[in-house]
Amino acid sequence: MDYDVLIIGGGVTGTAIAYELAKTDLNVALIEKEEDVCEGTTKANSAIVHAGFDAKPGTLKAKLNVEGAKLMPELAKLLDFDYKNNGALVLCFDEEHRPGVVELYERGLANGVEGLQILEKEQVKALEPNVSDEVVCALYAPTSSIVCPFGLTYAFAENAADNGVQFIFNEPVETIEKIDGGWKVNDKYTTKTIVNAAGVYADGIHNDVCPEKIQIIPRRGEYTLLDRSTGNMCSHTLFQLPTKAGKGVLITPTVHGNIMIGPNAQEVENKENTNTTPEGQAEIRQKALKTIPNIPFNKTIRTFSGLRATPANGDFVIAESADGFFDAAGIESPGLSSAPAIGKMVAGMIEEKLKPGKRENYKADRKGFVNVKKLSKEEWEKLIEKDPDYGTIVCRCETVTAGSIKDALTRSVPAVSLDGIKRRTRAGMGRCQSGFCAPRSMAIMSEVMNIPMEEIRLSNQKSKLITGKVKEDLKHGN
Ligand SMILES: Cc1cc2nc3c(=O)[nH]c(=O)nc-3n(C[C@H](O)[C@H](O)[C@H](O)COP(=O)(O)OP(=O)(O)OC[C@H]3O[C@@H](n4cnc5c(N)ncnc54)[C@H](O)[C@@H]3O)c2cc1C
């Protein structure tokens, strides 16, 4: 067999499983249809490590959310990704809805969430002065946190690669065939076991293999992202209490100091439909004003959307659904929060089956990308002495240096597109949205990847950024 385990999908779920399996001496590969990890739902969500009061007690969602959230702080230190414990408030705007707050509180207790409290209006306003005066009370969840979903996924992937997991990119899984002692994938790779972590596409993969069918409904959620200058608008994640009228939207700071607003929920048919729409944007903006009345929407720097992989049965589908075929499917929210626990659970099931030993020379940690804004002047100077590229600022909005961009291009799971650089280093994430730094990042990519500028892409095989040279076009009278 080529592999002991072949993981399909390089989102946070697949990479978390790869990270856990890399601790064993199993021969593991991860196959991804895109050119990089973090290209599916994992790149577009609310980035909240939920405390765990939302999911129905007794479900996998509830159990793995609470477990995952508990693992996250230590993991953030070990694998060096951005994570912040900022706490959350679920705001109630009508005395009539107070029982809903109590219900969430009790559900949280049943799920094992620590530190929950119900706060009255004055207490809420003391914590968050910009919250509307209409607020009546709120559920306070001090363990709720925010994370960089890209950082978390690259950390899992790089550590897995550093410990021997092989990554196969640009290859969609199209066929899975049962063979003696395992499976054959794409008529090419033989493996003892398969993990299906294919996000919104996981139902197709499961249904090709298993007699009992599952269904995943893509539900799109749109967002508005505000410039960092608005970052002091709130410090907690502000949810609206779900009522009969709807789930409301959230306003949250991000780990990088922006404010993010959204999401709505709309079923879509096309599993690639991550458009934003005027109606969706109007909906989230109008709903958010209930939480904070004076949101400066003129500070919007980006809109985007992500697709929830909503399972028809309402819970995560994590099981050995056929002999040696493991599902990690239907991983909608709180999938990001649960990822560390999903990784442990699925790896545990596979270890039970294959009985591996421990990996020799296992490398437990991983270093994140240098953020020069976090360094003291002396530390930065020392770094520049060692590598002068860290003294060249490429992205002025986010203070990203040429050193970090080169680092992103040469890691064990390297960036191969401008978006890959952006998500790893934040070059292009700021106010100008890469208007200034894109050509400079591209020049570095051209040099390090040893390819002409015309070959550099924004995000996928079809997204070349340069179509030709202006001077040559003029010469030919175009
Ligand atoms: C609007 C929204 C808000 C959310 N907010 C939160 C939140 O605040 N907190 C939280 O905990 N969770 C949140 N989530 C959920 C969270 O984002 C997901 O649970 C998580 O990202 C799912 O990761 P995944 O790896 O399972 O899927 P994905 O990230 O989609 O990864 C699946 C991968 O499989 C690949 N793939 C698919 N088909 C194939 C194939 N045939 N061959 C090879 N590769 C394939 C895809 O290219 C993709 O890279 C939110 C989700 C959405 C949409």
Coordinates of C-alpha atoms and ligand atoms in Angstrom, one line a residue:
M1 CA 0.0 0.0 0.0
D2 CA 1.2 3.5 -0.8
Y3 CA -0.3 4.9 2.5
D4 CA -1.8 3.8 5.8
V5 CA -4.1 6.8 5.8
L6 CA -5.2 9.1 2.9
I7 CA -7.0 12.2 4.1
I8 CA -9.3 13.9 1.6
G9 CA -9.5 17.7 2.2
G10 CA -7.1 20.3 3.5
G11 CA -9.4 22.5 5.5
V12 CA -9.1 22.8 9.3
T13 CA -10.7 19.4 9.8
G14 CA -8.3 17.4 7.5
T15 CA -5.2 19.3 8.7
A16 CA -6.2 18.8 12.4
I17 CA -6.5 15.0 11.7
A18 CA -3.1 15.0 9.8
Y19 CA -1.6 16.9 12.8
E20 CA -2.7 14.2 15.2
L21 CA -1.8 11.3 13.0
A22 CA 1.7 12.7 12.5
K23 CA 2.4 11.9 16.1
T24 CA 2.3 8.2 15.1
D25 CA 4.5 6.2 12.7
L26 CA 1.7 5.8 10.2
N27 CA 2.4 6.7 6.6
V28 CA -0.1 9.5 6.0
A29 CA -0.9 11.7 3.0
L30 CA -3.5 14.5 2.5
I31 CA -5.0 15.1 -0.9
E32 CA -6.6 18.4 -1.8
K33 CA -8.3 19.5 -5.0
E34 CA -6.9 23.1 -4.7
E35 CA -3.3 24.2 -4.8
D36 CA -3.0 25.0 -1.0
V37 CA -4.6 24.2 2.3
C38 CA -7.3 26.5 3.8
E39 CA -9.1 27.1 0.5
G40 CA -12.6 26.0 1.4
T41 CA -15.0 27.0 4.2
T42 CA -12.0 27.3 6.6
K43 CA -10.9 30.6 4.9
A44 CA -14.3 32.3 5.4
N45 CA -16.1 32.1 8.7
S46 CA -16.6 34.1 12.0
A47 CA -13.3 32.9 13.4
I48 CA -14.8 32.4 16.9
V49 CA -13.8 29.6 19.3
H50 CA -17.2 29.2 20.6
A51 CA -17.6 28.5 24.3
G52 CA -20.1 25.7 23.6
F53 CA -23.5 26.8 24.9
D54 CA -25.2 26.7 21.6
A55 CA -25.2 23.1 20.5
K56 CA -27.8 20.6 21.8
P57 CA -26.5 18.6 24.8
G58 CA -25.5 15.1 23.9
T59 CA -24.6 15.9 20.3
L60 CA -21.1 15.5 18.9
K61 CA -21.1 19.2 18.2
A62 CA -21.6 20.0 21.9
K63 CA -19.0 17.6 23.1
L64 CA -16.3 18.4 20.5
N65 CA -16.9 22.1 20.7
V66 CA -16.2 22.2 24.5
E67 CA -13.2 19.9 24.2
G68 CA -11.8 21.7 21.2
A69 CA -12.1 25.1 22.9
K70 CA -10.3 23.8 26.0
L71 CA -7.4 22.5 23.8
M72 CA -7.0 25.7 21.8
P73 CA -5.0 28.0 24.2
E74 CA -2.2 25.4 24.7
L75 CA -2.2 24.6 21.0
A76 CA -1.9 28.3 20.1
K77 CA 1.3 28.5 22.2
L78 CA 2.7 25.3 20.9
L79 CA 2.0 25.9 17.2
D80 CA 2.3 29.7 17.4
F81 CA -0.9 31.0 15.8
D82 CA -3.0 34.1 16.7
Y83 CA -5.6 33.4 19.4
K84 CA -7.3 35.6 22.0
N85 CA -9.6 34.9 24.8
N86 CA -12.0 37.9 24.5
G87 CA -15.3 36.5 25.9
A88 CA -18.7 36.8 24.3
L89 CA -22.1 38.3 25.1
V90 CA -25.4 37.0 23.8
L91 CA -27.5 40.1 23.9
C92 CA -31.2 40.2 24.6
F93 CA -33.2 43.2 23.5
D94 CA -36.6 42.4 24.8
E95 CA -37.7 41.4 28.3
E96 CA -40.1 38.9 26.7
H97 CA -37.1 37.0 25.4
R98 CA -35.3 36.7 28.7
P99 CA -36.3 33.0 29.1
G100 CA -34.2 32.4 25.9
V101 CA -31.1 33.7 27.7
V102 CA -31.8 31.4 30.7
E103 CA -32.3 28.5 28.3
L104 CA -28.9 29.1 26.7
Y105 CA -27.3 29.4 30.1
E106 CA -28.7 26.1 31.1
R107 CA -27.7 24.4 27.9
G108 CA -24.2 25.8 28.4
L109 CA -24.1 24.3 31.9
A110 CA -25.3 20.9 30.5
N111 CA -22.5 21.0 27.9
G112 CA -19.9 21.7 30.6
V113 CA -19.1 25.4 29.7
E114 CA -17.4 27.1 32.5
G115 CA -17.9 30.6 33.9
L116 CA -21.3 31.4 32.3
Q117 CA -23.3 34.3 33.9
I118 CA -26.4 36.3 33.1
L119 CA -25.6 40.0 33.2
E120 CA -28.1 42.8 33.5
K121 CA -28.2 45.9 31.3
E122 CA -25.8 48.1 33.4
Q123 CA -23.3 45.2 33.6
V124 CA -23.4 44.8 29.8
K125 CA -23.0 48.5 29.2
A126 CA -20.1 48.6 31.6
L127 CA -18.3 45.9 29.5
E128 CA -19.4 47.2 26.1
P129 CA -20.4 50.9 26.2
N130 CA -21.3 51.1 22.5
V131 CA -24.0 48.4 22.8
S132 CA -27.5 49.8 22.1
D133 CA -29.4 51.2 25.1
E134 CA -32.2 48.7 24.1
V135 CA -30.3 45.9 25.6
V136 CA -32.1 44.2 28.5
C137 CA -29.7 41.5 29.7
A138 CA -27.1 39.1 28.2
L139 CA -25.5 35.7 28.6
Y140 CA -21.8 36.2 29.3
A141 CA -19.4 33.5 28.2
P142 CA -15.9 34.4 29.4
T143 CA -14.3 31.3 27.7
S144 CA -15.4 32.4 24.2
S145 CA -12.4 33.3 22.1
I146 CA -11.2 34.4 18.7
V147 CA -8.6 32.8 16.5
C148 CA -7.0 33.2 13.1
P149 CA -8.5 30.4 11.1
F150 CA -5.8 30.6 8.5
G151 CA -3.0 30.6 11.1
L152 CA -4.6 27.6 12.9
T153 CA -4.8 25.6 9.6
Y154 CA -1.3 26.5 8.4
A155 CA 0.0 25.5 11.8
F156 CA -1.6 22.1 11.7
A157 CA -0.5 21.5 8.1
E158 CA 3.1 22.7 8.6
N159 CA 3.6 20.7 11.7
A160 CA 2.1 17.6 10.0
A161 CA 4.4 18.1 7.0
D162 CA 7.4 18.7 9.3
N163 CA 6.6 15.3 10.8
G164 CA 6.4 13.4 7.5
V165 CA 2.8 13.8 6.3
Q166 CA 2.8 14.2 2.5
F167 CA 0.6 16.8 0.8
I168 CA -0.8 16.2 -2.7
F169 CA -2.3 19.4 -4.2
N170 CA -4.3 20.2 -7.3
E171 CA -5.8 16.8 -7.4
P172 CA -9.6 16.3 -6.8
V173 CA -10.5 12.8 -5.6
E174 CA -12.8 11.5 -8.4
T175 CA -12.8 7.7 -7.8
I176 CA -12.6 5.5 -4.8
E177 CA -12.5 1.7 -5.3
K178 CA -12.5 -1.0 -2.7
I179 CA -9.4 -3.3 -3.0
D180 CA -8.0 -6.1 -0.9
G181 CA -7.0 -4.6 2.5
G182 CA -8.0 -1.1 1.7
W183 CA -8.9 1.4 -1.1
K184 CA -7.6 2.7 -4.4
V185 CA -8.1 6.4 -5.0
N186 CA -8.1 8.0 -8.5
D187 CA -7.0 4.7 -9.9
K188 CA -3.6 5.7 -8.6
Y189 CA -3.1 5.7 -4.8
T190 CA -3.5 2.7 -2.6
T191 CA -4.3 3.2 1.1
K192 CA -5.4 1.1 4.0
T193 CA -7.8 3.8 5.2
I194 CA -9.4 6.9 4.0
V195 CA -10.6 10.0 5.9
N196 CA -13.3 12.0 4.2
A197 CA -12.9 15.6 5.3
A198 CA -14.0 17.2 2.0
G199 CA -16.3 20.0 3.5
V200 CA -19.3 20.8 1.4
Y201 CA -18.3 17.9 -1.0
A202 CA -18.1 15.2 1.7
D203 CA -21.6 13.9 0.9
G204 CA -20.6 13.0 -2.6
I205 CA -17.5 11.2 -1.5
H206 CA -19.4 9.3 1.3
N207 CA -22.2 8.4 -1.0
D208 CA -19.8 6.9 -3.6
V209 CA -18.6 4.5 -1.0
C210 CA -21.3 3.8 1.6
P211 CA -24.8 2.3 1.2
E212 CA -26.4 4.6 3.8
K213 CA -26.5 8.1 2.1
I214 CA -25.8 11.5 3.8
Q215 CA -26.7 14.9 2.5
I216 CA -24.9 18.2 3.0
I217 CA -26.7 21.4 2.3
P218 CA -24.5 24.4 1.5
R219 CA -25.7 27.5 3.4
R220 CA -23.9 30.7 2.6
G221 CA -23.1 33.3 5.2
E222 CA -22.0 36.8 4.2
Y223 CA -19.7 39.2 6.0
T224 CA -18.5 42.8 6.1
L225 CA -15.0 43.5 7.4
L226 CA -14.2 46.9 8.8
D227 CA -10.8 48.7 8.9
R228 CA -8.6 48.4 12.0
S229 CA -9.4 52.0 12.9
T230 CA -12.8 50.7 14.1
G231 CA -11.2 48.1 16.3
N232 CA -12.2 49.7 19.6
M233 CA -15.9 49.5 18.8
C234 CA -16.2 46.4 21.0
S235 CA -13.9 44.0 22.7
H236 CA -16.2 41.0 23.2
T237 CA -17.9 39.0 20.5
L238 CA -21.4 40.3 20.5
F239 CA -24.1 37.8 19.5
Q240 CA -27.8 38.6 19.3
L241 CA -30.1 36.2 21.1
P242 CA -31.8 33.9 18.6
T243 CA -35.5 34.4 18.6
K244 CA -38.5 33.3 16.4
A245 CA -37.6 36.3 14.2
G246 CA -34.2 34.8 13.4
K247 CA -30.7 34.1 14.6
G248 CA -29.4 37.7 14.2
V249 CA -25.9 38.6 13.3
L250 CA -22.7 39.0 15.3
I251 CA -20.2 41.8 15.7
T252 CA -16.8 40.7 16.7
P253 CA -13.2 41.9 16.9
T254 CA -10.8 39.8 15.0
V255 CA -7.4 38.7 16.4
H256 CA -5.8 41.3 14.1
G257 CA -7.9 44.2 15.4
N258 CA -10.5 44.5 12.7
I259 CA -14.3 44.4 13.3
M260 CA -16.2 41.7 11.5
I261 CA -20.0 41.7 11.0
G262 CA -22.2 38.9 9.8
P263 CA -23.2 36.2 8.9
N264 CA -26.6 35.8 7.4
A265 CA -27.8 32.3 6.2
Q266 CA -28.9 31.5 2.7
E267 CA -29.2 28.0 1.2
V268 CA -27.5 27.9 -2.2
E269 CA -27.4 25.1 -4.8
N270 CA -23.9 25.7 -6.2
K271 CA -21.2 24.5 -3.8
E272 CA -18.8 27.1 -5.2
N273 CA -21.2 30.0 -4.8
T274 CA -19.3 32.3 -2.4
N275 CA -20.6 35.5 -3.9
T276 CA -21.7 38.4 -1.9
T277 CA -24.9 40.2 -2.8
P278 CA -26.4 43.6 -2.2
E279 CA -29.3 42.0 -0.4
G280 CA -27.1 39.9 1.8
Q281 CA -24.9 42.9 2.7
A282 CA -28.0 45.1 3.4
E283 CA -29.4 42.3 5.6
I284 CA -26.4 41.9 7.9
R285 CA -25.8 45.7 8.1
Q286 CA -29.4 46.4 9.1
K287 CA -29.4 43.6 11.7
A288 CA -26.0 44.6 13.2
L289 CA -27.3 48.2 13.9
K290 CA -29.6 46.6 16.5
T291 CA -26.5 45.7 18.5
I292 CA -24.4 48.9 17.9
P293 CA -26.4 51.8 16.4
N294 CA -23.6 53.8 14.9
I295 CA -21.5 51.4 12.9
P296 CA -19.2 53.3 10.5
F297 CA -19.9 51.1 7.4
N298 CA -17.9 53.6 5.4
K299 CA -14.8 51.9 6.9
T300 CA -15.6 48.7 5.1
I301 CA -12.5 47.2 3.5
R302 CA -13.8 43.9 2.3
T303 CA -17.0 41.8 2.0
F304 CA -16.9 38.0 1.6
S305 CA -18.9 34.9 2.3
G306 CA -18.4 31.3 3.3
L307 CA -20.4 28.1 2.9
R308 CA -21.6 26.1 5.8
A309 CA -21.5 22.3 5.2
T310 CA -24.9 21.8 6.9
P311 CA -25.6 18.1 7.5
A312 CA -29.2 17.0 7.0
N313 CA -29.2 15.1 10.3
G314 CA -28.1 18.2 12.2
D315 CA -24.9 16.8 13.8
F316 CA -21.3 16.2 12.7
V317 CA -20.9 12.9 10.9
I318 CA -17.8 11.3 12.4
A319 CA -17.7 7.5 12.1
E320 CA -16.1 4.6 10.4
S321 CA -18.9 4.4 7.8
A322 CA -17.4 1.6 5.8
D323 CA -14.4 -0.7 6.6
G324 CA -11.4 1.6 6.7
F325 CA -13.4 4.6 5.4
F326 CA -13.8 7.3 8.1
D327 CA -16.1 10.3 7.7
A328 CA -15.4 13.7 9.2
A329 CA -18.4 15.2 7.4
G330 CA -21.1 17.8 8.0
I331 CA -18.5 19.9 9.9
E332 CA -20.5 23.1 10.0
S333 CA -20.1 25.6 12.9
P334 CA -18.6 25.0 15.5
G335 CA -16.2 23.1 13.3
L336 CA -13.3 25.5 13.7
S337 CA -13.7 25.5 17.5
S338 CA -14.0 21.7 17.5
A339 CA -11.1 21.0 15.1
P340 CA -8.5 20.1 17.7
A341 CA -11.0 17.6 19.3
I342 CA -12.1 16.2 15.9
G343 CA -8.4 15.7 15.1
K344 CA -8.0 13.6 18.3
M345 CA -11.2 11.7 17.8
V346 CA -10.6 10.6 14.2
A347 CA -6.9 9.9 14.8
G348 CA -8.0 7.8 17.8
M349 CA -10.4 5.7 15.7
I350 CA -7.7 5.1 13.1
E351 CA -5.1 4.2 15.8
E352 CA -7.5 1.8 17.3
K353 CA -7.8 0.1 13.9
L354 CA -4.1 0.2 12.7
K355 CA -2.3 0.1 16.1
P356 CA 0.6 2.3 15.1
G357 CA 3.7 3.1 17.2
K358 CA 4.9 6.6 18.1
R359 CA 6.8 8.7 15.5
E360 CA 10.5 8.8 16.2
N361 CA 12.1 12.3 16.4
Y362 CA 8.6 13.9 16.6
K363 CA 8.7 17.6 16.4
A364 CA 6.0 18.9 18.7
D365 CA 6.2 22.7 18.0
R366 CA 6.1 25.0 15.0
K367 CA 7.0 28.7 14.6
G368 CA 4.5 31.1 13.2
F369 CA 5.4 33.9 10.8
V370 CA 7.2 36.9 12.2
N371 CA 4.9 39.8 12.9
V372 CA 7.4 42.7 13.3
K373 CA 4.7 44.8 15.0
K374 CA 4.9 42.5 17.9
L375 CA 8.7 42.9 18.3
S376 CA 10.5 45.4 20.4
K377 CA 12.8 47.9 18.5
E378 CA 15.8 45.9 19.7
E379 CA 14.3 42.6 18.7
W380 CA 13.5 43.9 15.2
E381 CA 17.0 45.4 14.8
K382 CA 18.5 42.0 15.7
L383 CA 16.3 40.2 13.2
I384 CA 17.3 42.7 10.5
E385 CA 21.0 42.1 11.3
K386 CA 20.4 38.4 10.8
D387 CA 18.3 38.8 7.7
P388 CA 18.0 42.2 6.0
D389 CA 14.8 41.3 4.3
Y390 CA 13.0 41.8 7.6
G391 CA 13.9 45.5 7.2
T392 CA 12.1 45.9 3.9
I393 CA 8.4 46.7 4.4
V394 CA 6.3 45.4 1.6
C395 CA 2.7 45.8 3.0
R396 CA 2.5 49.2 4.6
C397 CA -1.1 48.8 5.9
E398 CA -0.1 45.7 8.0
T399 CA 3.6 46.2 8.3
V400 CA 4.6 43.0 6.5
T401 CA 8.2 42.6 5.5
A402 CA 9.9 40.9 2.5
G403 CA 11.4 38.5 5.1
S404 CA 8.0 37.1 6.1
I405 CA 6.9 36.8 2.4
K406 CA 10.0 34.8 1.6
D407 CA 9.4 32.7 4.6
A408 CA 5.8 32.0 3.5
L409 CA 7.1 30.9 0.1
T410 CA 9.7 28.4 1.5
R411 CA 7.9 26.6 4.4
S412 CA 7.1 22.9 4.4
V413 CA 3.6 23.8 3.1
P414 CA 4.5 26.9 1.1
A415 CA 2.3 29.7 -0.3
V416 CA 1.9 29.3 -4.1
S417 CA -0.4 32.3 -4.8
L418 CA -0.8 35.9 -3.8
D419 CA -3.8 34.9 -1.6
G420 CA -1.6 32.2 0.0
I421 CA 0.9 34.9 1.0
K422 CA -1.9 37.2 2.2
R423 CA -3.5 34.6 4.4
R424 CA -0.1 33.5 5.9
T425 CA 1.6 36.9 6.4
R426 CA -1.3 39.4 6.2
A427 CA 0.3 41.3 3.2
G428 CA -2.7 42.7 1.4
M429 CA -5.1 42.3 4.4
G430 CA -5.1 46.0 5.2
R431 CA -7.0 49.1 4.2
C432 CA -5.7 49.2 0.7
Q433 CA -6.4 45.5 0.1
S434 CA -3.1 44.9 -1.7
G435 CA -3.3 47.9 -4.1
F436 CA 0.1 48.9 -3.0
C437 CA 1.9 45.7 -2.1
A438 CA 0.6 43.2 -4.7
P439 CA 3.2 44.1 -7.4
R440 CA 6.0 44.0 -4.8
S441 CA 4.9 40.7 -3.4
M442 CA 4.6 39.4 -7.0
A443 CA 8.2 40.4 -7.6
I444 CA 9.4 38.5 -4.6
M445 CA 7.3 35.5 -5.7
S446 CA 8.8 35.6 -9.1
E447 CA 12.3 35.7 -7.6
V448 CA 11.8 32.9 -5.0
M449 CA 9.6 30.6 -7.2
N450 CA 11.8 31.3 -10.2
I451 CA 8.8 31.9 -12.5
P452 CA 8.0 34.9 -14.7
M453 CA 5.6 37.6 -13.3
E454 CA 3.0 36.5 -16.0
E455 CA 2.8 33.1 -14.2
I456 CA 1.9 34.5 -10.8
R457 CA -1.7 33.9 -9.8
L458 CA -4.1 35.4 -7.3
S459 CA -5.5 32.2 -6.0
N460 CA -6.0 29.3 -8.4
Q461 CA -4.9 27.9 -11.7
K462 CA -7.2 30.3 -13.6
S463 CA -6.4 33.5 -11.9
K464 CA -3.3 34.9 -13.5
L465 CA -2.8 38.6 -12.5
I466 CA -0.9 39.8 -15.6
T467 CA -2.2 39.2 -19.1
G468 CA 0.7 40.9 -21.0
K469 CA 3.2 43.7 -21.1
V470 CA 1.8 47.2 -21.8
K471 CA 4.9 48.3 -23.9
E472 CA 4.7 45.2 -26.0
D473 CA 1.0 45.7 -26.6
L474 CA 1.7 49.3 -27.6
K475 CA 4.4 48.2 -30.0
H476 CA 1.9 45.9 -31.7
G477 CA -0.6 48.7 -31.9
N478 CA -3.1 47.2 -29.4
Ligands
LIG1 C1 -20.6 31.6 7.7 C2 -19.8 30.6 8.5 C3 -19.5 31.0 9.8 C4 -18.8 30.1 10.6 N1 -18.3 30.5 11.9 C5 -17.7 29.7 12.7 C6 -17.2 30.1 13.9 O1 -17.2 31.3 14.3 N2 -16.6 29.2 14.7 C7 -16.5 27.9 14.4 O2 -16.1 27.1 15.2 N3 -16.9 27.4 13.1 C8 -17.4 28.3 12.3 N4 -17.8 27.9 11.0 C9 -17.6 26.5 10.6 C10 -16.2 26.3 10.2 O3 -15.7 27.3 9.3 C11 -16.1 25.0 9.5 O4 -16.7 24.0 10.3 C12 -14.8 24.5 9.1 O5 -14.0 25.5 8.4 C13 -14.9 23.3 8.2 O6 -13.6 22.8 7.8 P1 -13.5 21.6 6.9 O7 -12.0 21.3 6.8 O8 -14.4 20.5 7.3 O9 -14.0 22.1 5.5 P2 -13.3 23.0 4.4 O10 -12.5 24.1 5.0 O11 -14.3 23.3 3.4 O12 -12.2 22.0 3.7 C14 -12.6 20.9 2.9 C15 -11.5 20.8 1.8 O13 -11.8 19.7 1.0 C16 -11.4 20.0 -0.3 N5 -12.1 19.0 -1.2 C17 -13.4 19.0 -1.5 N6 -13.7 18.0 -2.3 C18 -12.5 17.4 -2.6 C19 -12.1 16.4 -3.5 N7 -13.0 15.7 -4.2 N8 -10.8 16.0 -3.6 C20 -9.9 16.7 -2.8 N9 -10.2 17.7 -2.0 C21 -11.5 18.1 -1.9 C22 -11.8 21.4 -0.5 O14 -11.1 22.0 -1.5 C23 -11.5 22.0 0.9 O15 -10.1 22.5 0.9 C24 -18.5 28.8 10.2 C25 -18.8 28.5 8.9 C26 -19.4 29.4 8.0 C27 -19.7 29.1 6.6

